Amino acid sequence: MLKLGKIIMHIAILYGIFLIGNWIQVTFHLIIPGSVIGMILLFILLYTKSIKVSWIEDGTRLFVSHLTLFFIPATVGIVNYLQLFSGKGILLIIIVLISTALVMGISGVVSQWFVRKKELHHE
Amino acid sequence: MNNIIIGLLAIIGTLIVYLFMWKLHRRVLLPVTLPIFLGSIVIVLVLLLFHIDYDTYMIGGEWINQLLGPAVVALAYPLYQQRDLLKRLFVPILMGTIVGAVVGIMSGVLLAKWLGVEEFIIYSLVSKSVTTPVSIVIADSLGGAMPLAAVFVMIAGMGGVLIAPFIFKAFKIDHVIGRGVGIGSASHAIGTARAMEDGPLGGSASTVAMVLSAIIVSIIAPILAVWML
């Protein structure tokens, strides 16, 4: 029971940081989503040791390991778009796959090039 | 009163389906047994079979959706855990991720435009390489459809894991960091889970790339996509 209370508390902190992120986005008219601002904010808070990892750890770990549960309702909305994926809609899947292949290949090549340069430099 | 019962049923039903699929996935560790994939299919089938509107399901689903924002905030934690790697390999990972983000957005928009895809669909696939909760917010802000964005993210994740061995070979990516950044930039959490099976270092690189990619794409997608369309 104590553990459950702790987890709810941790998730409440995450929610609070999300709301602060939203507030920052609206106040400063930023394009970056409030949730992403909240994530950067939490990272800075942890990194600068402004808050202790133990204040959010258990809840966050549980949250992250079951992240996809929260994606289900949004994904189920596809029920209203099913006709898109019949016939010509298969093209959409092919577009996504080609683009995904390009991202994977090119980002991998670029970072590999920089890592090798760095490794050479250190030897 | 009625709405509360419908809402509770939707939430409990979603939880049961998710937990069942989660247990199944632990036994059969394959991309096609992912709870988000099979779980969504089961719920879609239930809605179709019993003629339940999506709006009715969302009376409860909306409550689960409320947690998407904090879910993104929670991603700071895995990034924090990888802070040493982030510091040590900041430039290689950041460079790969930025180039990947630009390539992903531009290739998606160009291919779709060339094939005459409707505009709201293009806006839904712009952010397909980043994790679902960030991707659907980007799609929504551009004028895309959130469920479409969620499905494109899933295709990029599962498809990416399937094609990864061929891509690494074709692009001659044999360094563990290059592979991690490639799969994390293109296939977010689904790719990262796959990378972790191969080893902790690649998994860590993939985690960092996935989180950085979410930040970068959310900044540049609105600018690039609007400029290109």
Short mmCIF file of C-alpha atoms in Angstrom, two decimals, chain B residues 22-173:
data_model
loop_
_atom_site.label_atom_id
_atom_site.label_comp_id
_atom_site.label_asym_id
_atom_site.label_seq_id
_atom_site.Cartn_x
_atom_site.Cartn_y
_atom_site.Cartn_z
CA TRP B 22 1.98 -7.82 -22.12
CA LYS B 23 2.16 -11.30 -20.59
CA LEU B 24 1.95 -12.85 -24.05
CA HIS B 25 4.75 -10.62 -25.33
CA ARG B 26 7.00 -11.73 -22.47
CA ARG B 27 6.57 -15.31 -23.63
CA VAL B 28 6.81 -14.64 -27.36
CA LEU B 29 9.31 -11.84 -27.73
CA LEU B 30 8.60 -10.64 -31.29
CA PRO B 31 7.78 -7.20 -32.74
CA VAL B 32 4.37 -8.51 -33.91
CA THR B 33 3.39 -9.52 -30.38
CA LEU B 34 3.90 -6.00 -29.00
CA PRO B 35 1.00 -5.08 -26.68
CA ILE B 36 0.41 -1.79 -28.49
CA PHE B 37 -0.05 -3.66 -31.79
CA LEU B 38 -2.09 -6.69 -30.73
CA GLY B 39 -3.90 -4.76 -27.97
CA SER B 40 -5.04 -2.06 -30.38
CA ILE B 41 -6.20 -4.66 -32.90
CA VAL B 42 -8.26 -6.47 -30.26
CA ILE B 43 -9.95 -3.27 -29.11
CA VAL B 44 -10.63 -2.14 -32.69
CA LEU B 45 -12.23 -5.54 -33.38
CA VAL B 46 -14.37 -5.28 -30.24
CA LEU B 47 -15.58 -1.80 -31.29
CA LEU B 48 -16.39 -3.01 -34.81
CA LEU B 49 -18.06 -6.22 -33.65
CA PHE B 50 -20.36 -4.54 -31.12
CA HIS B 51 -20.92 -1.38 -33.19
CA ILE B 52 -19.42 0.85 -30.52
CA ASP B 53 -18.41 4.36 -31.62
CA TYR B 54 -14.84 5.48 -31.07
CA ASP B 55 -16.28 8.53 -29.26
CA THR B 56 -18.08 6.23 -26.82
CA TYR B 57 -14.88 4.28 -26.13
CA MET B 58 -13.03 7.56 -25.63
CA ILE B 59 -15.29 8.56 -22.70
CA GLY B 60 -12.91 6.31 -20.79
CA GLY B 61 -10.01 6.42 -23.24
CA GLU B 62 -9.70 10.16 -22.69
CA TRP B 63 -8.65 9.46 -19.10
CA ILE B 64 -5.79 7.26 -20.29
CA ASN B 65 -4.89 9.92 -22.87
CA GLN B 66 -4.45 12.39 -20.01
CA LEU B 67 -1.34 10.48 -19.03
CA LEU B 68 0.40 10.92 -22.41
CA GLY B 69 1.89 14.26 -21.32
CA PRO B 70 3.47 12.93 -18.12
CA ALA B 71 4.60 9.87 -20.12
CA VAL B 72 6.77 12.15 -22.25
CA VAL B 73 8.12 13.90 -19.13
CA ALA B 74 9.05 10.46 -17.74
CA LEU B 75 11.46 9.92 -20.67
CA ALA B 76 13.85 12.32 -18.91
CA TYR B 77 14.63 9.44 -16.55
CA PRO B 78 16.12 6.98 -19.09
CA LEU B 79 18.03 9.91 -20.61
CA TYR B 80 19.35 10.79 -17.14
CA GLN B 81 20.43 7.17 -16.62
CA GLN B 82 22.46 7.43 -19.84
CA ARG B 83 23.98 10.81 -18.93
CA ASP B 84 27.57 9.51 -19.02
CA LEU B 85 27.18 8.18 -22.54
CA LEU B 86 25.35 11.37 -23.51
CA LYS B 87 28.29 13.45 -22.28
CA ARG B 88 30.97 11.22 -23.77
CA LEU B 89 29.41 10.84 -27.21
CA PHE B 90 27.30 13.97 -27.39
CA VAL B 91 28.50 15.15 -30.81
CA PRO B 92 28.27 11.80 -32.68
CA ILE B 93 24.83 11.00 -31.30
CA LEU B 94 23.46 14.52 -31.76
CA MET B 95 24.78 14.82 -35.33
CA GLY B 96 23.33 11.47 -36.37
CA THR B 97 20.01 12.33 -34.77
CA ILE B 98 19.73 15.78 -36.35
CA VAL B 99 20.55 14.49 -39.83
CA GLY B 100 18.16 11.59 -39.29
CA ALA B 101 15.37 13.94 -38.21
CA VAL B 102 15.77 16.11 -41.31
CA VAL B 103 15.96 13.07 -43.62
CA GLY B 104 12.87 11.53 -42.01
CA ILE B 105 10.72 14.61 -42.32
CA MET B 106 11.83 15.54 -45.85
CA SER B 107 11.71 12.04 -47.35
CA GLY B 108 8.28 11.42 -45.85
CA VAL B 109 6.83 14.68 -47.16
CA LEU B 110 8.47 14.42 -50.61
CA LEU B 111 7.45 10.80 -51.23
CA ALA B 112 3.88 11.44 -50.09
CA LYS B 113 3.56 14.65 -52.11
CA TRP B 114 4.97 12.94 -55.20
CA LEU B 115 2.38 10.18 -54.88
CA GLY B 116 -0.43 12.70 -54.44
CA VAL B 117 -1.31 11.83 -50.84
CA GLU B 118 -3.85 14.12 -49.17
CA GLU B 119 -2.43 16.92 -47.07
CA PHE B 120 -3.83 15.84 -43.68
CA ILE B 121 -2.30 12.40 -44.19
CA ILE B 122 1.09 13.94 -45.00
CA TYR B 123 0.90 15.98 -41.80
CA SER B 124 0.17 12.75 -39.95
CA LEU B 125 3.29 10.98 -41.20
CA VAL B 126 5.83 13.78 -40.83
CA SER B 127 6.77 12.78 -37.26
CA LYS B 128 6.52 8.98 -37.66
CA SER B 129 10.08 8.34 -36.43
CA VAL B 130 9.48 9.71 -32.92
CA THR B 131 7.71 8.12 -29.98
CA THR B 132 3.88 8.10 -30.13
CA PRO B 133 2.97 10.71 -27.46
CA VAL B 134 5.27 13.32 -29.03
CA SER B 135 4.38 12.34 -32.59
CA ILE B 136 0.62 12.70 -32.15
CA VAL B 137 1.01 16.15 -30.57
CA ILE B 138 3.15 17.27 -33.52
CA ALA B 139 0.66 15.82 -36.03
CA ASP B 140 -2.23 17.51 -34.25
CA SER B 141 -0.53 20.91 -34.20
CA LEU B 142 0.16 20.65 -37.95
CA GLY B 143 -3.40 19.64 -38.87
CA GLY B 144 -2.87 15.89 -39.16
CA ALA B 145 -4.95 13.11 -37.59
CA MET B 146 -3.67 11.74 -34.29
CA PRO B 147 -4.73 8.09 -34.79
CA LEU B 148 -3.07 8.05 -38.21
CA ALA B 149 0.10 9.46 -36.67
CA ALA B 150 0.02 6.74 -33.99
CA VAL B 151 -0.30 4.02 -36.64
CA PHE B 152 2.53 5.46 -38.78
CA VAL B 153 4.74 5.51 -35.68
CA MET B 154 3.93 1.86 -35.11
CA ILE B 155 4.78 0.97 -38.73
CA ALA B 156 8.10 2.86 -38.46
CA GLY B 157 8.85 0.96 -35.24
CA MET B 158 7.92 -2.57 -36.23
CA GLY B 159 8.96 -2.18 -39.87
CA GLY B 160 12.24 -0.62 -38.78
CA VAL B 161 13.11 -3.58 -36.56
CA LEU B 162 12.41 -5.99 -39.44
CA ILE B 163 14.54 -4.12 -42.00
CA ALA B 164 17.37 -3.14 -39.63
CA PRO B 165 19.74 -6.03 -40.50
CA PHE B 166 19.48 -5.21 -44.21
CA ILE B 167 19.91 -1.48 -43.65
CA PHE B 168 23.02 -1.96 -41.49
CA LYS B 169 24.50 -4.13 -44.21
CA ALA B 170 23.56 -1.85 -47.11
CA PHE B 171 24.90 1.28 -45.37
CA LYS B 172 27.90 -0.58 -43.89
CA ILE B 173 27.00 0.33 -40.31
#
